[in-house]
PDB file of C-alpha atoms in Angstrom:
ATOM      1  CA  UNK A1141     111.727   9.087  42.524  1.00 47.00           C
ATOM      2  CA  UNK A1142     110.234   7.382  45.530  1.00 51.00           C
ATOM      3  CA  UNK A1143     107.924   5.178  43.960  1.00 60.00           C
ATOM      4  CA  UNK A1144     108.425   1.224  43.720  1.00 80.00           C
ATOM      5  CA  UNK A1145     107.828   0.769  40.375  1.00 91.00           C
ATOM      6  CA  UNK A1146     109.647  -1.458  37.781  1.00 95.00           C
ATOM      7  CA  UNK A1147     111.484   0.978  35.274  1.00 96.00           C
ATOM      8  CA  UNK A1148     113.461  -0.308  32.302  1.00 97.00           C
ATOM      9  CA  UNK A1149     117.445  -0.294  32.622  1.00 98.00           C
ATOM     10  CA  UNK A1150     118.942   1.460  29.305  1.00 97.00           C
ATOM     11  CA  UNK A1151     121.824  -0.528  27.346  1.00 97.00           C
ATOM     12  CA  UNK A1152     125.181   0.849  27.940  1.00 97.00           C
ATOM     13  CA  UNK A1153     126.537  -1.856  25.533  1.00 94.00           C
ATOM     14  CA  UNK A1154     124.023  -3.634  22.834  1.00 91.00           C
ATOM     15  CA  UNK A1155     123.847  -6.755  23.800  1.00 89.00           C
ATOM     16  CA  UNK A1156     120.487  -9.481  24.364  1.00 88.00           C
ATOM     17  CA  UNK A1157     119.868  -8.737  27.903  1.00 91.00           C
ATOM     18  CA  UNK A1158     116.925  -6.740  28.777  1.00 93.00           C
ATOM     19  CA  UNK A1159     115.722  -5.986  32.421  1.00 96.00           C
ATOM     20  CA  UNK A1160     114.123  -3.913  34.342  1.00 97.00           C
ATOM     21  CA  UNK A1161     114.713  -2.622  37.858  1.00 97.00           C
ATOM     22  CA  UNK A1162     112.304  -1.839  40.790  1.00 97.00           C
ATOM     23  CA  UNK A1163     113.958   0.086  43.947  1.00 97.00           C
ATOM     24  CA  UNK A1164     112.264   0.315  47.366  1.00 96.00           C
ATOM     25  CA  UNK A1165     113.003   2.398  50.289  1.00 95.00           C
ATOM     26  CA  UNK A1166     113.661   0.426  53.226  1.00 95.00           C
ATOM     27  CA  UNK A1167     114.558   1.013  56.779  1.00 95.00           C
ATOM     28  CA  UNK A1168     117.951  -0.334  56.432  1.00 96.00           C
ATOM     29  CA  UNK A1169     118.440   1.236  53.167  1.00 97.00           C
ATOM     30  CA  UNK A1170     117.332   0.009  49.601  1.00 97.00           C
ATOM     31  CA  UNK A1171     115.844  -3.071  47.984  1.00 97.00           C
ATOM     32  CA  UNK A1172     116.272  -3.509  44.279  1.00 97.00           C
ATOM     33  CA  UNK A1173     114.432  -6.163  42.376  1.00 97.00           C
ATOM     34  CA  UNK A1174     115.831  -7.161  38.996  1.00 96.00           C
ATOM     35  CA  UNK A1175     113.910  -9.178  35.941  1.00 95.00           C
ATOM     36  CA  UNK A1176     116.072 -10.053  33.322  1.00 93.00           C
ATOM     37  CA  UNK A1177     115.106 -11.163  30.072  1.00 90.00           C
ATOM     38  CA  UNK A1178     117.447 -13.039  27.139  1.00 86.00           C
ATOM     39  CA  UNK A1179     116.587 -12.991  23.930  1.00 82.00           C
ATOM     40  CA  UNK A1180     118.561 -14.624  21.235  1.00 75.00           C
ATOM     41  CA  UNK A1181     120.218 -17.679  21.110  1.00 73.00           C
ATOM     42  CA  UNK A1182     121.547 -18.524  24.507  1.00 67.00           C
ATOM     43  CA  UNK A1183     125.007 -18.815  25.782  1.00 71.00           C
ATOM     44  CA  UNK A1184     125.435 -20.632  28.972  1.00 72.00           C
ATOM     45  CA  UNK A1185     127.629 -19.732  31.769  1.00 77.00           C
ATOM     46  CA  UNK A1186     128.315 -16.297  31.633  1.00 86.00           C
ATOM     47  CA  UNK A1187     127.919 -14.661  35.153  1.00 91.00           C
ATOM     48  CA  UNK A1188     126.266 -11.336  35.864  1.00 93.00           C
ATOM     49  CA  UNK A1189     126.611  -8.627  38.666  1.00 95.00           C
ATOM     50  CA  UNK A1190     124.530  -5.805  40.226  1.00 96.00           C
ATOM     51  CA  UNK A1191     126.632  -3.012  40.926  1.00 97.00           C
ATOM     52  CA  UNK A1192     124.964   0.065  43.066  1.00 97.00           C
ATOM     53  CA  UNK A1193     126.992   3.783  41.878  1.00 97.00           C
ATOM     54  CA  UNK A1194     126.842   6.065  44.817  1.00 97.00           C
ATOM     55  CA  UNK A1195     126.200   9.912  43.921  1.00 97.00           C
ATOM     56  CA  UNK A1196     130.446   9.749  45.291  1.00 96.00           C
ATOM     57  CA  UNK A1197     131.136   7.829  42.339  1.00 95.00           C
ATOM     58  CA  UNK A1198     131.358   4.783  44.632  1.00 96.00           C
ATOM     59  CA  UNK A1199     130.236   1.357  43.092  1.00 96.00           C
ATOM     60  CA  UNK A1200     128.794  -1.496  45.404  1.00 94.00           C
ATOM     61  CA  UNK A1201     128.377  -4.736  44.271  1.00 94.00           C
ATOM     62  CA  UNK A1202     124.895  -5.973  45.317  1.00 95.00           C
ATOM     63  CA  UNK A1203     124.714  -9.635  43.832  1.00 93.00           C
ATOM     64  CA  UNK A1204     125.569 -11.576  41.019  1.00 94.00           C
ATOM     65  CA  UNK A1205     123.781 -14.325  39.072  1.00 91.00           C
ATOM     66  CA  UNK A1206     123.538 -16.230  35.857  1.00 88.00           C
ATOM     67  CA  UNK A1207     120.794 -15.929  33.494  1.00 82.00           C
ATOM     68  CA  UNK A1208     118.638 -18.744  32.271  1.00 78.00           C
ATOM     69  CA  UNK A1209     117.172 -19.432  28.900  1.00 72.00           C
ATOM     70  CA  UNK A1210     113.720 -18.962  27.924  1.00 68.00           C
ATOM     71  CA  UNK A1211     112.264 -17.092  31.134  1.00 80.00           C
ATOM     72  CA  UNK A1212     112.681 -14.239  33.519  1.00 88.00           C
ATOM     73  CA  UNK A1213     115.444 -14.494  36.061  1.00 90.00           C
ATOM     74  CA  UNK A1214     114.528 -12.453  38.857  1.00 93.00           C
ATOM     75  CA  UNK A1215     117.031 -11.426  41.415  1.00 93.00           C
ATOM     76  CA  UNK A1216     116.685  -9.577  44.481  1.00 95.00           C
ATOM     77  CA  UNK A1217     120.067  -7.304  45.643  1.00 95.00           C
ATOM     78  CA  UNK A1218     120.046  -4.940  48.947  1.00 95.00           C
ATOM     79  CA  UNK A1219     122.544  -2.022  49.880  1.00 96.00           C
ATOM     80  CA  UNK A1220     122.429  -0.240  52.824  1.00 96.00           C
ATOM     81  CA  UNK A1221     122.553   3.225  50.888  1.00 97.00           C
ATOM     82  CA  UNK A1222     119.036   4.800  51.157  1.00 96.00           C
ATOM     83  CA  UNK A1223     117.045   5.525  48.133  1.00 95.00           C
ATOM     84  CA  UNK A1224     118.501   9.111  47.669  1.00 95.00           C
ATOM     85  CA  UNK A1225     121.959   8.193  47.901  1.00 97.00           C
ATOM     86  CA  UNK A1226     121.929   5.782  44.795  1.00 97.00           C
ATOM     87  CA  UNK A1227     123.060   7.493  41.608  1.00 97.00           C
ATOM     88  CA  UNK A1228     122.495   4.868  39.412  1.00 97.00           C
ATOM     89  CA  UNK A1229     122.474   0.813  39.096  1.00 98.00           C
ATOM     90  CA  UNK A1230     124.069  -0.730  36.623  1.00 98.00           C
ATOM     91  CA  UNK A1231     123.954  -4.772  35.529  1.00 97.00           C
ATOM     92  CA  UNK A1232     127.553  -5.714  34.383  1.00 96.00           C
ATOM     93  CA  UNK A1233     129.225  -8.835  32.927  1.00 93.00           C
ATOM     94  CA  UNK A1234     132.223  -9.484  34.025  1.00 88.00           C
ATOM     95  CA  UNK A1235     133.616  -5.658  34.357  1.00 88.00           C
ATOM     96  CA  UNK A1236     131.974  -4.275  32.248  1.00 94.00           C
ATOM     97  CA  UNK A1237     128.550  -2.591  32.339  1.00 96.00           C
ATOM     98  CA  UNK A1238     125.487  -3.650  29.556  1.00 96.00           C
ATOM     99  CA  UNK A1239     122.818  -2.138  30.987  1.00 97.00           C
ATOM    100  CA  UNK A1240     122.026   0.776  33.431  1.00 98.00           C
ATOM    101  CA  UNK A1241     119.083   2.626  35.200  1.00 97.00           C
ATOM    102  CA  UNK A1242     119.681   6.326  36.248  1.00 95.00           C
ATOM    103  CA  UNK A1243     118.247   6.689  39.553  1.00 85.00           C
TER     104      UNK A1243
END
């Protein structure tokens, strides 16, 4: 699971947000590259986070954003845990996970 390439995040909760999540190995410990997609009709305002799960069980928020209608919103979160140390990576709203990627 070294390899930088954009895999898509699985719903944990259906909802109209699709993205897709690239991580990359860094010296200082792990870049992860976000595209989010909304399809549907478009509710403004809501606020969105990138939480990192350690394989302790430990979560890290990484970022948070809002999406924006009609395009990609690409976001860009770091953590110092190294690739190997990241369990999963999860998008949430408010609390509460939507979507997650396995890592």
């Amino acid at each position: 699971h070294n390899s930088s390439q954009a895999q898509a995040m699985t719903p944990v909760l259906a909802s109209p947000v699709h993205a897709t999540a690239t991580l990359t190995q860094l010296s200082w410990g792990t870049q992860i590259e976000l595209a989010c997609t909304y399809s549907g009709e478009y509710p403004a305002g809501y606020s969105y986070s990138v939480v990192v799960v350690d394989r302790h069980g430990g979560s890290h928020e990484a970022g948070s954003w809002k999406l924006t209608p009609e395009r990609v919103t690409r976001v860009t979160a770091d953590t110092a845990l190294s690739r190997d140390q990241i369990a999963k990576v999860e998008i949430t709203l408010g609390s509460t996970p939507i979507l997650q990627l396995t890592a």
